[in-house]
Protein backbone atom coordinates (compact mmCIF):
# COMPACT_ATOMS: atom_id res chain seq x y z
CA UNK A 1 0.00 0.00 0.00
CA UNK A 2 1.29 3.49 -0.86
CA UNK A 3 2.02 5.94 1.94
CA UNK A 4 0.92 9.58 1.80
CA UNK A 5 2.67 11.74 4.39
CA UNK A 6 1.08 15.09 5.29
CA UNK A 7 3.21 17.58 7.24
CA UNK A 8 1.40 20.06 9.46
CA UNK A 9 -2.12 19.93 10.88
CA UNK A 10 -3.10 23.51 10.12
CA UNK A 11 -5.97 24.36 7.77
CA UNK A 12 -4.13 22.95 4.75
CA UNK A 13 -2.94 19.68 6.29
CA UNK A 14 -6.13 18.90 8.22
CA UNK A 15 -8.31 19.61 5.24
CA UNK A 16 -6.15 17.42 2.96
CA UNK A 17 -6.49 14.42 5.28
CA UNK A 18 -10.18 15.09 5.83
CA UNK A 19 -10.80 15.23 2.10
CA UNK A 20 -8.72 12.10 1.38
CA UNK A 21 -10.60 10.07 3.98
CA UNK A 22 -13.86 11.18 2.40
CA UNK A 23 -12.62 9.86 -0.96
CA UNK A 24 -11.84 6.39 0.48
CA UNK A 25 -8.33 6.55 -0.87
CA UNK A 26 -6.49 3.23 -0.89
CA UNK A 27 -3.33 4.41 0.89
CA UNK A 28 -1.89 4.75 4.37
CA UNK A 29 -2.04 8.40 5.44
CA UNK A 30 0.41 9.69 8.05
CA UNK A 31 -0.29 13.16 9.45
CA UNK A 32 2.68 14.65 11.33
CA UNK A 33 2.28 17.67 13.60
CA UNK A 34 4.30 19.02 16.49
CA UNK A 35 1.30 19.52 18.79
CA UNK A 36 -1.47 16.99 19.47
CA UNK A 37 -4.05 19.69 18.72
CA UNK A 38 -5.10 21.80 15.74
CA UNK A 39 -5.53 25.51 16.50
CA UNK A 40 -7.60 27.97 14.53
CA UNK A 41 -4.97 30.46 13.60
CA UNK A 42 -7.60 32.92 12.39
CA UNK A 43 -8.71 33.36 16.02
CA UNK A 44 -5.32 33.63 17.71
CA UNK A 45 -5.69 37.38 18.24
CA UNK A 46 -8.71 36.65 20.43
CA UNK A 47 -6.71 34.31 22.65
CA UNK A 48 -3.90 36.88 22.79
CA UNK A 49 -6.32 39.61 23.87
CA UNK A 50 -8.08 37.33 26.34
CA UNK A 51 -11.53 37.34 24.76
CA UNK A 52 -11.20 33.59 24.04
CA UNK A 53 -9.46 30.70 25.77
CA UNK A 54 -7.17 28.21 23.98
CA UNK A 55 -9.81 25.50 24.47
CA UNK A 56 -12.24 27.59 22.37
CA UNK A 57 -10.00 27.46 19.31
CA UNK A 58 -8.24 24.09 19.53
CA UNK A 59 -9.27 20.50 19.01
CA UNK A 60 -7.59 17.14 19.29
CA UNK A 61 -6.19 15.87 16.00
CA UNK A 62 -6.15 12.16 16.86
CA UNK A 63 -9.83 12.33 17.93
CA UNK A 64 -10.81 13.90 14.64
CA UNK A 65 -9.47 10.90 12.72
CA UNK A 66 -10.00 8.21 15.37
CA UNK A 67 -12.50 6.30 13.24
CA UNK A 68 -10.33 6.33 10.13
CA UNK A 69 -8.32 3.12 10.10
CA UNK A 70 -5.89 4.22 7.41
CA UNK A 71 -4.92 7.49 9.15
CA UNK A 72 -2.03 7.57 11.59
CA UNK A 73 -1.43 10.78 13.56
CA UNK A 74 2.18 11.21 14.62
CA UNK A 75 3.08 13.96 17.09
CA UNK A 76 6.63 15.04 16.40
CA UNK A 77 8.60 17.97 15.05
CA UNK A 78 9.72 17.85 11.44
CA UNK A 79 13.40 18.74 11.14
CA UNK A 80 13.68 18.47 7.36
CA UNK A 81 12.52 16.67 4.25
CA UNK A 82 15.19 14.41 2.75
CA UNK A 83 14.07 14.73 -0.85
CA UNK A 84 16.61 12.24 -2.22
CA UNK A 85 15.72 9.49 0.26
CA UNK A 86 11.99 10.46 0.09
CA UNK A 87 11.81 10.54 3.86
CA UNK A 88 10.99 12.92 6.71
CA UNK A 89 13.62 13.56 9.35
CA UNK A 90 11.96 13.92 12.75
CA UNK A 91 13.11 15.20 16.14
CA UNK A 92 12.06 12.20 18.24
CA UNK A 93 11.20 9.35 15.88
CA UNK A 94 13.04 7.45 13.16
CA UNK A 95 12.72 8.94 9.66
CA UNK A 96 9.44 8.17 7.87
CA UNK A 97 9.43 7.29 4.18
CA UNK A 98 6.80 8.61 1.82
CA UNK A 99 5.51 7.69 -1.60
CA UNK A 100 3.64 10.99 -1.82
CA UNK A 101 4.24 14.08 0.30
CA UNK A 102 1.98 17.01 1.13
CA UNK A 103 4.02 19.69 2.85
CA UNK A 104 1.79 22.11 4.77
CA UNK A 105 4.04 23.32 7.57
CA UNK A 106 2.60 26.84 7.65
CA UNK A 107 4.03 30.15 8.79
CA UNK A 108 6.46 31.73 11.26
CA UNK A 109 6.88 35.33 12.39
CA UNK A 110 8.84 37.61 10.03
CA UNK A 111 11.22 40.10 11.63
CA UNK A 112 12.86 41.42 8.42
CA UNK A 113 16.16 41.28 10.30
CA UNK A 114 15.17 44.29 12.44
CA UNK A 115 17.46 44.32 15.49
CA UNK A 116 15.72 43.38 18.72
CA UNK A 117 12.42 42.36 17.06
CA UNK A 118 12.56 38.68 18.02
CA UNK A 119 13.98 39.37 21.50
CA UNK A 120 11.68 42.23 22.51
CA UNK A 121 8.48 41.87 20.46
CA UNK A 122 5.67 39.44 21.29
CA UNK A 123 4.59 37.59 18.11
CA UNK A 124 1.16 35.97 17.60
CA UNK A 125 1.81 32.79 15.65
CA UNK A 126 0.52 29.89 17.74
CA UNK A 127 -1.19 29.13 21.05
CA UNK A 128 2.01 29.39 23.09
CA UNK A 129 2.99 32.79 21.70
CA UNK A 130 -0.58 34.13 21.98
CA UNK A 131 -0.74 33.05 25.64
CA UNK A 132 2.72 34.48 26.34
CA UNK A 133 1.70 37.85 24.84
CA UNK A 134 -1.48 37.83 26.90
CA UNK A 135 0.31 36.99 30.17
CA UNK A 136 2.89 39.71 29.56
CA UNK A 137 0.26 42.36 28.81
CA UNK A 138 -1.90 41.48 31.81
CA UNK A 139 1.07 41.35 34.22
CA UNK A 140 2.28 44.70 32.93
CA UNK A 141 -1.13 46.38 33.27
CA UNK A 142 -1.55 44.85 36.72
CA UNK A 143 1.86 46.14 37.81
CA UNK A 144 0.83 49.77 37.14
CA UNK A 145 -1.03 50.01 40.46
CA UNK A 146 2.30 49.55 42.27
CA UNK A 147 4.77 50.99 39.75
CA UNK A 148 2.84 54.06 38.51
CA UNK A 149 5.10 53.76 35.48
CA UNK A 150 3.14 55.25 32.52
CA UNK A 151 4.94 52.82 30.18
CA UNK A 152 3.11 49.96 31.91
CA UNK A 153 -0.07 51.39 30.35
CA UNK A 154 1.47 51.81 26.91
CA UNK A 155 1.08 49.19 24.18
CA UNK A 156 2.69 49.25 20.77
CA UNK A 157 1.38 47.08 17.94
CA UNK A 158 3.98 46.78 15.18
CA UNK A 159 2.50 46.54 11.68
CA UNK A 160 -0.98 47.47 10.45
CA UNK A 161 -2.01 44.41 8.44
CA UNK A 162 -4.80 41.99 9.13
CA UNK A 163 -3.47 40.42 12.33
CA UNK A 164 -2.50 43.79 13.88
CA UNK A 165 -5.89 45.36 13.22
CA UNK A 166 -7.84 42.32 14.46
CA UNK A 167 -5.71 42.27 17.62
CA UNK A 168 -6.27 46.02 18.16
CA UNK A 169 -10.03 45.56 17.76
CA UNK A 170 -10.02 42.83 20.36
CA UNK A 171 -7.79 44.65 22.84
CA UNK A 172 -9.75 47.93 22.79
CA UNK A 173 -12.90 45.89 23.37
CA UNK A 174 -11.38 44.12 26.39
CA UNK A 175 -9.61 47.15 27.92
CA UNK A 176 -12.49 48.41 30.13
CA UNK A 177 -12.73 44.95 31.73
CA UNK A 178 -8.96 44.79 32.27
CA UNK A 179 -9.01 48.31 33.79
CA UNK A 180 -11.66 47.19 36.26
CA UNK A 181 -9.89 43.91 37.03
CA UNK A 182 -6.44 45.44 37.65
CA UNK A 183 -7.49 48.87 38.92
CA UNK A 184 -5.76 51.14 36.37
CA UNK A 185 -7.26 54.25 34.72
CA UNK A 186 -8.58 53.27 31.27
CA UNK A 187 -8.18 56.84 29.97
CA UNK A 188 -4.43 56.73 30.58
CA UNK A 189 -3.86 53.67 28.39
CA UNK A 190 -1.96 54.62 25.24
CA UNK A 191 -2.01 52.30 22.22
CA UNK A 192 0.19 53.06 19.20
CA UNK A 193 0.15 51.15 15.92
CA UNK A 194 3.32 51.65 13.87
CA UNK A 195 3.36 50.83 10.15
CA UNK A 196 6.21 51.20 7.64
CA UNK A 197 3.94 51.58 4.59
CA UNK A 198 1.67 54.52 3.79
CA UNK A 199 -1.55 52.46 4.09
CA UNK A 200 -3.48 50.54 6.70
CA UNK A 201 -5.30 47.36 5.63
CA UNK A 202 -4.19 47.65 2.02
CA UNK A 203 -6.30 44.63 0.99
CA UNK A 204 -9.55 46.60 1.57
CA UNK A 205 -10.83 49.61 -0.37
CA UNK A 206 -9.92 52.92 1.24
CA UNK A 207 -13.47 53.62 2.37
CA UNK A 208 -13.62 50.41 4.43
CA UNK A 209 -10.04 50.72 5.68
CA UNK A 210 -10.66 54.31 6.82
CA UNK A 211 -13.81 53.22 8.64
CA UNK A 212 -11.75 50.65 10.57
CA UNK A 213 -9.09 53.27 11.35
CA UNK A 214 -11.65 55.74 12.68
CA UNK A 215 -13.33 53.01 14.71
CA UNK A 216 -10.05 52.19 16.44
CA UNK A 217 -8.97 55.84 16.80
CA UNK A 218 -12.22 56.62 18.63
CA UNK A 219 -11.24 53.87 21.08
CA UNK A 220 -7.80 55.28 21.79
CA UNK A 221 -5.51 53.88 19.09
CA UNK A 222 -3.00 56.24 17.43
CA UNK A 223 -1.76 55.19 13.98
CA UNK A 224 1.68 56.10 12.67
CA UNK A 225 2.01 55.28 8.95
CA UNK A 226 5.17 55.65 6.81
CA UNK A 227 7.08 54.99 10.03
CA UNK A 228 9.58 52.17 9.39
CA UNK A 229 10.71 50.41 12.54
CA UNK A 230 14.50 50.35 12.71
CA UNK A 231 15.03 48.73 16.11
CA UNK A 232 13.02 47.16 18.91
CA UNK A 233 14.43 47.78 22.39
CA UNK A 234 13.25 46.11 25.60
CA UNK A 235 10.92 49.04 26.38
CA UNK A 236 10.63 51.04 23.19
CA UNK A 237 10.38 50.93 19.41
CA UNK A 238 12.70 53.08 17.30
CA UNK A 239 11.91 54.53 13.88
CA UNK A 240 15.17 56.19 12.90
CA UNK A 241 15.58 58.91 15.57
CA UNK A 242 12.03 58.73 16.88
CA UNK A 243 11.46 56.64 20.03
CA UNK A 244 8.08 55.19 21.04
CA UNK A 245 8.18 53.96 24.64
CA UNK A 246 5.98 51.08 25.87
CA UNK A 247 6.34 48.11 28.16
CA UNK A 248 4.27 45.87 25.86
CA UNK A 249 5.36 45.50 22.23
CA UNK A 250 3.27 43.21 20.01
CA UNK A 251 5.08 42.05 16.85
CA UNK A 252 2.63 41.46 13.99
CA UNK A 253 4.46 42.81 10.94
CA UNK A 254 4.03 39.74 8.76
CA UNK A 255 4.95 36.10 8.29
CA UNK A 256 7.16 33.83 6.22
CA UNK A 257 6.97 30.08 5.62
CA UNK A 258 8.39 27.40 7.93
CA UNK A 259 12.19 27.32 8.26
CA UNK A 260 11.98 23.59 7.34
CA UNK A 261 11.55 24.71 3.71
CA UNK A 262 15.01 26.30 3.49
CA UNK A 263 16.51 23.55 5.66
CA UNK A 264 15.25 20.96 3.14
CA UNK A 265 16.89 22.60 0.14
CA UNK A 266 13.81 23.80 -1.75
CA UNK A 267 14.19 26.72 -4.12
CA UNK A 268 12.42 29.30 -2.01
CA UNK A 269 11.97 32.93 -1.10
CA UNK A 270 11.10 33.71 2.54
CA UNK A 271 10.57 29.95 2.96
CA UNK A 272 7.83 29.93 0.37
CA UNK A 273 8.05 27.83 -2.80
CA UNK A 274 6.32 28.88 -6.02
CA UNK A 275 4.48 25.72 -7.03
CA UNK A 276 3.42 24.37 -10.43
CA UNK A 277 -0.17 24.85 -11.56
CA UNK A 278 -1.23 21.48 -10.07
CA UNK A 279 0.46 22.48 -6.75
CA UNK A 280 3.40 20.08 -7.17
CA UNK A 281 7.01 21.06 -6.64
CA UNK A 282 8.96 21.49 -9.89
CA UNK A 283 11.11 18.40 -10.52
CA UNK A 284 9.46 16.48 -7.67
CA UNK A 285 6.43 14.67 -9.14
CA UNK A 286 5.50 13.07 -5.81
CA UNK A 287 5.47 16.24 -3.72
CA UNK A 288 2.83 18.90 -3.18
CA UNK A 289 3.32 22.11 -1.24
CA UNK A 290 0.27 23.99 0.04
CA UNK A 291 -0.81 26.65 2.53
CA UNK A 292 1.57 29.31 3.79
CA UNK A 293 4.71 27.48 2.59
CA UNK A 294 3.50 27.73 -1.02
CA UNK A 295 3.26 30.57 -3.49
CA UNK A 296 0.58 30.47 -6.19
CA UNK A 297 0.75 33.07 -8.98
CA UNK A 298 -2.51 34.86 -9.71
CA UNK A 299 -2.97 34.46 -13.50
CA UNK A 300 -4.62 37.91 -13.68
CA UNK A 301 -1.54 39.86 -12.59
CA UNK A 302 1.29 37.33 -12.11
CA UNK A 303 1.63 38.27 -8.41
CA UNK A 304 1.41 35.60 -5.73
CA UNK A 305 -1.93 35.30 -3.99
CA UNK A 306 -1.80 36.43 -0.35
CA UNK A 307 -1.43 33.45 1.99
CA UNK A 308 -4.71 32.88 3.82
CA UNK A 309 -6.73 30.12 5.42
CA UNK A 310 -9.15 30.45 2.52
CA UNK A 311 -6.60 29.62 -0.16
CA UNK A 312 -5.02 26.90 2.03
CA UNK A 313 -8.33 25.08 2.21
CA UNK A 314 -8.97 25.42 -1.53
CA UNK A 315 -5.49 24.07 -2.24
CA UNK A 316 -6.08 21.09 0.06
CA UNK A 317 -9.21 20.14 -1.88
CA UNK A 318 -7.29 20.26 -5.15
CA UNK A 319 -4.34 18.27 -3.77
CA UNK A 320 -6.57 15.48 -2.47
CA UNK A 321 -8.06 15.10 -5.94
CA UNK A 322 -4.63 15.22 -7.56
CA UNK A 323 -3.25 12.56 -5.24
CA UNK A 324 -6.07 10.21 -6.17
CA UNK A 325 -5.48 11.01 -9.85
CA UNK A 326 -1.75 10.25 -9.53
CA UNK A 327 -2.41 6.93 -7.80
CA UNK A 328 -4.86 6.00 -10.56
CA UNK A 329 -2.40 6.98 -13.27
CA UNK A 330 -4.63 9.85 -14.41
CA UNK A 331 -3.63 13.45 -15.20
CA UNK A 332 -3.67 15.99 -12.39
CA UNK A 333 -5.86 19.10 -12.55
CA UNK A 334 -4.88 22.76 -12.39
CA UNK A 335 -5.52 24.69 -9.21
CA UNK A 336 -7.97 27.51 -9.86
CA UNK A 337 -8.71 29.98 -7.09
CA UNK A 338 -11.55 32.41 -6.70
CA UNK A 339 -11.25 34.54 -3.59
CA UNK A 340 -14.74 35.01 -2.22
CA UNK A 341 -14.11 37.65 0.35
CA UNK A 342 -12.26 39.05 3.29
CA UNK A 343 -13.66 39.85 6.72
CA UNK A 344 -11.62 41.75 9.31
CA UNK A 345 -13.04 41.78 12.81
CA UNK A 346 -12.77 44.79 15.13
CA UNK A 347 -13.55 43.00 18.35
CA UNK A 348 -16.59 40.76 18.72
CA UNK A 349 -19.14 43.45 17.78
CA UNK A 350 -17.79 45.18 14.68
CA UNK A 351 -15.75 44.62 11.57
CA UNK A 352 -15.34 45.36 7.90
CA UNK A 353 -15.99 42.94 5.07
CA UNK A 354 -15.48 42.84 1.34
CA UNK A 355 -17.40 39.91 -0.08
CA UNK A 356 -17.63 38.76 -3.69
CA UNK A 357 -20.54 36.39 -3.63
CA UNK A 358 -23.76 37.11 -5.57
CA UNK A 359 -22.25 40.50 -6.47
CA UNK A 360 -19.87 42.65 -4.49
CA UNK A 361 -20.66 43.60 -0.91
CA UNK A 362 -18.81 46.10 1.27
CA UNK A 363 -19.96 45.76 4.86
CA UNK A 364 -18.98 47.64 7.98
CA UNK A 365 -20.01 47.70 11.61
CA UNK A 366 -22.07 45.05 13.35
CA UNK A 367 -23.28 43.53 10.08
CA UNK A 368 -19.69 42.65 9.16
CA UNK A 369 -19.22 40.98 12.53
CA UNK A 370 -22.45 39.06 11.93
CA UNK A 371 -21.04 38.04 8.54
CA UNK A 372 -17.87 36.90 10.27
CA UNK A 373 -19.81 34.69 12.64
CA UNK A 374 -22.77 33.41 10.68
CA UNK A 375 -22.27 33.36 6.94
CA UNK A 376 -23.29 29.87 6.03
CA UNK A 377 -20.34 28.61 4.03
CA UNK A 378 -17.53 29.30 6.42
CA UNK A 379 -15.09 27.15 4.50
CA UNK A 380 -14.84 29.51 1.57
CA UNK A 381 -14.72 32.90 3.24
CA UNK A 382 -11.82 34.23 5.23
CA UNK A 383 -13.63 33.62 8.47
CA UNK A 384 -12.72 32.70 11.96
CA UNK A 385 -14.54 29.51 12.80
CA UNK A 386 -13.46 26.86 10.33
CA UNK A 387 -13.85 24.10 12.91
CA UNK A 388 -17.19 23.00 11.45
CA UNK A 389 -15.66 22.55 8.03
CA UNK A 390 -12.88 20.39 9.40
CA UNK A 391 -14.93 18.28 11.75
CA UNK A 392 -17.98 17.43 9.68
CA UNK A 393 -17.84 14.51 7.26
C1 LIG B 1 -4.09 36.27 14.05
C2 LIG B 1 -4.31 35.77 12.64
C3 LIG B 1 -5.55 35.98 12.03
C4 LIG B 1 -5.77 35.48 10.74
N1 LIG B 1 -6.99 35.68 10.19
C5 LIG B 1 -7.27 35.14 8.98
C6 LIG B 1 -8.58 35.22 8.44
O1 LIG B 1 -9.50 35.81 9.03
N2 LIG B 1 -8.80 34.61 7.26
C7 LIG B 1 -7.83 33.91 6.57
O2 LIG B 1 -8.12 33.34 5.51
N3 LIG B 1 -6.57 33.84 7.04
C8 LIG B 1 -6.27 34.43 8.23
N4 LIG B 1 -5.01 34.31 8.75
C9 LIG B 1 -3.97 33.58 7.96
C10 LIG B 1 -4.15 32.09 8.13
O3 LIG B 1 -4.25 31.79 9.51
C11 LIG B 1 -3.01 31.31 7.50
O4 LIG B 1 -2.92 31.65 6.15
C12 LIG B 1 -3.27 29.81 7.65
O5 LIG B 1 -3.23 29.45 9.01
C13 LIG B 1 -2.26 28.96 6.87
O6 LIG B 1 -2.61 27.62 7.04
P1 LIG B 1 -1.53 26.47 6.96
O7 LIG B 1 -2.26 25.19 7.14
O8 LIG B 1 -0.69 26.64 5.75
O9 LIG B 1 -0.52 26.72 8.16
P2 LIG B 1 -0.69 26.82 9.74
O10 LIG B 1 -2.05 27.25 10.10
O11 LIG B 1 0.47 27.66 10.17
O12 LIG B 1 -0.48 25.32 10.23
C14 LIG B 1 0.77 24.69 10.21
C15 LIG B 1 0.76 23.53 11.17
O13 LIG B 1 2.05 22.89 11.11
C16 LIG B 1 2.57 22.71 12.42
N5 LIG B 1 4.03 22.78 12.31
C17 LIG B 1 4.78 23.85 12.00
N6 LIG B 1 6.07 23.53 11.97
C18 LIG B 1 6.15 22.22 12.27
C19 LIG B 1 7.24 21.30 12.37
N7 LIG B 1 8.51 21.65 12.15
N8 LIG B 1 6.96 20.02 12.69
C20 LIG B 1 5.68 19.61 12.90
N9 LIG B 1 4.63 20.43 12.82
C21 LIG B 1 4.85 21.73 12.50
C22 LIG B 1 1.96 23.83 13.23
O14 LIG B 1 1.94 23.51 14.61
C23 LIG B 1 0.55 23.92 12.62
O15 LIG B 1 -0.31 22.99 13.24
C24 LIG B 1 -4.73 34.80 10.03
C25 LIG B 1 -3.49 34.62 10.65
C26 LIG B 1 -3.28 35.09 11.93
C27 LIG B 1 -1.93 34.87 12.59
mmCIF file of N, CA and C in Angstrom, residues 154-161 164-165 168 190-200 213 217 220-229 237-239 242-246 253:
data_model
loop_
_atom_site.group_PDB
_atom_site.id
_atom_site.type_symbol
_atom_site.label_atom_id
_atom_site.label_comp_id
_atom_site.label_asym_id
_atom_site.label_seq_id
_atom_site.Cartn_x
_atom_site.Cartn_y
_atom_site.Cartn_z
ATOM 1 N N UNK A 154 1.278 51.541 28.346
ATOM 2 C CA UNK A 154 1.474 51.808 26.906
ATOM 3 C C UNK A 154 1.679 50.506 26.142
ATOM 4 N N UNK A 155 0.982 50.385 25.031
ATOM 5 C CA UNK A 155 1.076 49.186 24.181
ATOM 6 C C UNK A 155 1.437 49.651 22.769
ATOM 7 N N UNK A 156 2.394 48.966 22.177
ATOM 8 C CA UNK A 156 2.689 49.254 20.766
ATOM 9 C C UNK A 156 2.384 48.004 19.958
ATOM 10 N N UNK A 157 1.618 48.181 18.884
ATOM 11 C CA UNK A 157 1.376 47.084 17.943
ATOM 12 C C UNK A 157 2.168 47.415 16.678
ATOM 13 N N UNK A 158 3.111 46.528 16.334
ATOM 14 C CA UNK A 158 3.983 46.785 15.179
ATOM 15 C C UNK A 158 3.358 46.170 13.933
ATOM 16 N N UNK A 159 3.141 46.998 12.912
ATOM 17 C CA UNK A 159 2.500 46.542 11.678
ATOM 18 C C UNK A 159 1.023 46.896 11.707
ATOM 19 N N UNK A 160 0.442 47.114 10.517
ATOM 20 C CA UNK A 160 -0.979 47.469 10.450
ATOM 21 C C UNK A 160 -1.690 46.627 9.400
ATOM 22 N N UNK A 161 -1.309 45.346 9.325
ATOM 23 C CA UNK A 161 -2.009 44.414 8.438
ATOM 24 C C UNK A 161 -3.165 43.782 9.181
ATOM 25 N N UNK A 164 -2.634 42.631 12.980
ATOM 26 C CA UNK A 164 -2.498 43.785 13.880
ATOM 27 C C UNK A 164 -3.853 44.424 14.140
ATOM 28 N N UNK A 165 -4.612 44.635 13.064
ATOM 29 C CA UNK A 165 -5.890 45.356 13.216
ATOM 30 C C UNK A 165 -6.893 44.488 13.997
ATOM 31 N N UNK A 168 -5.902 44.714 17.588
ATOM 32 C CA UNK A 168 -6.268 46.024 18.158
ATOM 33 C C UNK A 168 -7.765 46.074 18.473
ATOM 34 N N UNK A 190 -2.345 54.042 26.534
ATOM 35 C CA UNK A 190 -1.956 54.617 25.236
ATOM 36 C C UNK A 190 -1.594 53.466 24.298
ATOM 37 N N UNK A 191 -2.281 53.387 23.180
ATOM 38 C CA UNK A 191 -2.014 52.298 22.223
ATOM 39 C C UNK A 191 -1.549 52.911 20.895
ATOM 40 N N UNK A 192 -0.348 52.566 20.477
ATOM 41 C CA UNK A 192 0.186 53.055 19.203
ATOM 42 C C UNK A 192 0.307 51.894 18.227
ATOM 43 N N UNK A 193 -0.031 52.154 16.975
ATOM 44 C CA UNK A 193 0.153 51.151 15.920
ATOM 45 C C UNK A 193 1.131 51.755 14.905
ATOM 46 N N UNK A 194 2.248 51.065 14.700
ATOM 47 C CA UNK A 194 3.320 51.647 13.872
ATOM 48 C C UNK A 194 3.480 50.837 12.595
ATOM 49 N N UNK A 195 3.371 51.518 11.457
ATOM 50 C CA UNK A 195 3.365 50.834 10.152
ATOM 51 C C UNK A 195 4.384 51.501 9.214
ATOM 52 N N UNK A 196 5.185 50.661 8.549
ATOM 53 C CA UNK A 196 6.209 51.196 7.636
ATOM 54 C C UNK A 196 5.584 51.799 6.378
ATOM 55 N N UNK A 197 4.552 51.140 5.854
ATOM 56 C CA UNK A 197 3.944 51.584 4.591
ATOM 57 C C UNK A 197 3.008 52.763 4.804
ATOM 58 N N UNK A 198 2.546 53.346 3.673
ATOM 59 C CA UNK A 198 1.670 54.517 3.790
ATOM 60 C C UNK A 198 0.207 54.160 4.079
ATOM 61 N N UNK A 199 -0.132 52.842 3.974
ATOM 62 C CA UNK A 199 -1.554 52.461 4.088
ATOM 63 C C UNK A 199 -1.796 51.492 5.228
ATOM 64 N N UNK A 200 -3.037 51.515 5.704
ATOM 65 C CA UNK A 200 -3.481 50.538 6.699
ATOM 66 C C UNK A 200 -4.489 49.619 6.007
ATOM 67 N N UNK A 213 -10.048 52.379 10.668
ATOM 68 C CA UNK A 213 -9.092 53.267 11.353
ATOM 69 C C UNK A 213 -9.839 54.196 12.313
ATOM 70 N N UNK A 217 -9.433 54.547 16.243
ATOM 71 C CA UNK A 217 -8.968 55.836 16.796
ATOM 72 C C UNK A 217 -9.915 56.329 17.887
ATOM 73 N N UNK A 220 -9.096 54.973 21.159
ATOM 74 C CA UNK A 220 -7.804 55.277 21.791
ATOM 75 C C UNK A 220 -6.562 54.803 21.063
ATOM 76 N N UNK A 221 -6.707 54.323 19.818
ATOM 77 C CA UNK A 221 -5.511 53.876 19.091
ATOM 78 C C UNK A 221 -4.963 55.040 18.256
ATOM 79 N N UNK A 222 -3.640 55.233 18.294
ATOM 80 C CA UNK A 222 -2.998 56.239 17.433
ATOM 81 C C UNK A 222 -2.213 55.502 16.355
ATOM 82 N N UNK A 223 -2.473 55.840 15.096
ATOM 83 C CA UNK A 223 -1.763 55.188 13.980
ATOM 84 C C UNK A 223 -0.604 56.055 13.516
ATOM 85 N N UNK A 224 0.518 55.401 13.229
ATOM 86 C CA UNK A 224 1.683 56.100 12.670
ATOM 87 C C UNK A 224 2.032 55.366 11.373
ATOM 88 N N UNK A 225 1.672 55.931 10.225
ATOM 89 C CA UNK A 225 2.014 55.279 8.953
ATOM 90 C C UNK A 225 3.323 55.871 8.420
ATOM 91 N N UNK A 226 3.873 55.249 7.391
ATOM 92 C CA UNK A 226 5.168 55.651 6.812
ATOM 93 C C UNK A 226 6.210 55.814 7.917
ATOM 94 N N UNK A 227 6.177 54.919 8.871
ATOM 95 C CA UNK A 227 7.081 54.985 10.031
ATOM 96 C C UNK A 227 7.820 53.649 10.143
ATOM 97 N N UNK A 228 8.880 53.469 9.367
ATOM 98 C CA UNK A 228 9.575 52.169 9.390
ATOM 99 C C UNK A 228 10.278 51.923 10.717
ATOM 100 N N UNK A 229 10.062 50.759 11.266
ATOM 101 C CA UNK A 229 10.707 50.411 12.541
ATOM 102 C C UNK A 229 12.159 50.021 12.246
ATOM 103 N N UNK A 237 10.215 51.247 20.844
ATOM 104 C CA UNK A 237 10.380 50.931 19.414
ATOM 105 C C UNK A 237 10.989 52.167 18.760
ATOM 106 N N UNK A 238 12.031 51.954 17.961
ATOM 107 C CA UNK A 238 12.696 53.077 17.297
ATOM 108 C C UNK A 238 12.283 53.123 15.831
ATOM 109 N N UNK A 239 12.034 54.327 15.331
ATOM 110 C CA UNK A 239 11.905 54.533 13.883
ATOM 111 C C UNK A 239 12.895 55.644 13.564
ATOM 112 N N UNK A 242 13.234 58.567 16.054
ATOM 113 C CA UNK A 242 12.030 58.728 16.877
ATOM 114 C C UNK A 242 11.872 57.511 17.792
ATOM 115 N N UNK A 243 11.604 57.751 19.084
ATOM 116 C CA UNK A 243 11.464 56.643 20.031
ATOM 117 C C UNK A 243 10.026 56.588 20.559
ATOM 118 N N UNK A 244 9.425 55.396 20.494
ATOM 119 C CA UNK A 244 8.075 55.191 21.041
ATOM 120 C C UNK A 244 8.206 54.291 22.254
ATOM 121 N N UNK A 245 8.020 54.824 23.459
ATOM 122 C CA UNK A 245 8.176 53.964 24.638
ATOM 123 C C UNK A 245 6.921 53.136 24.923
ATOM 124 N N UNK A 246 7.112 51.925 25.435
ATOM 125 C CA UNK A 246 5.985 51.075 25.872
ATOM 126 C C UNK A 246 6.569 49.835 26.528
ATOM 127 N N UNK A 253 4.114 42.101 12.190
ATOM 128 C CA UNK A 253 4.455 42.809 10.942
ATOM 129 C C UNK A 253 4.344 41.921 9.711
#
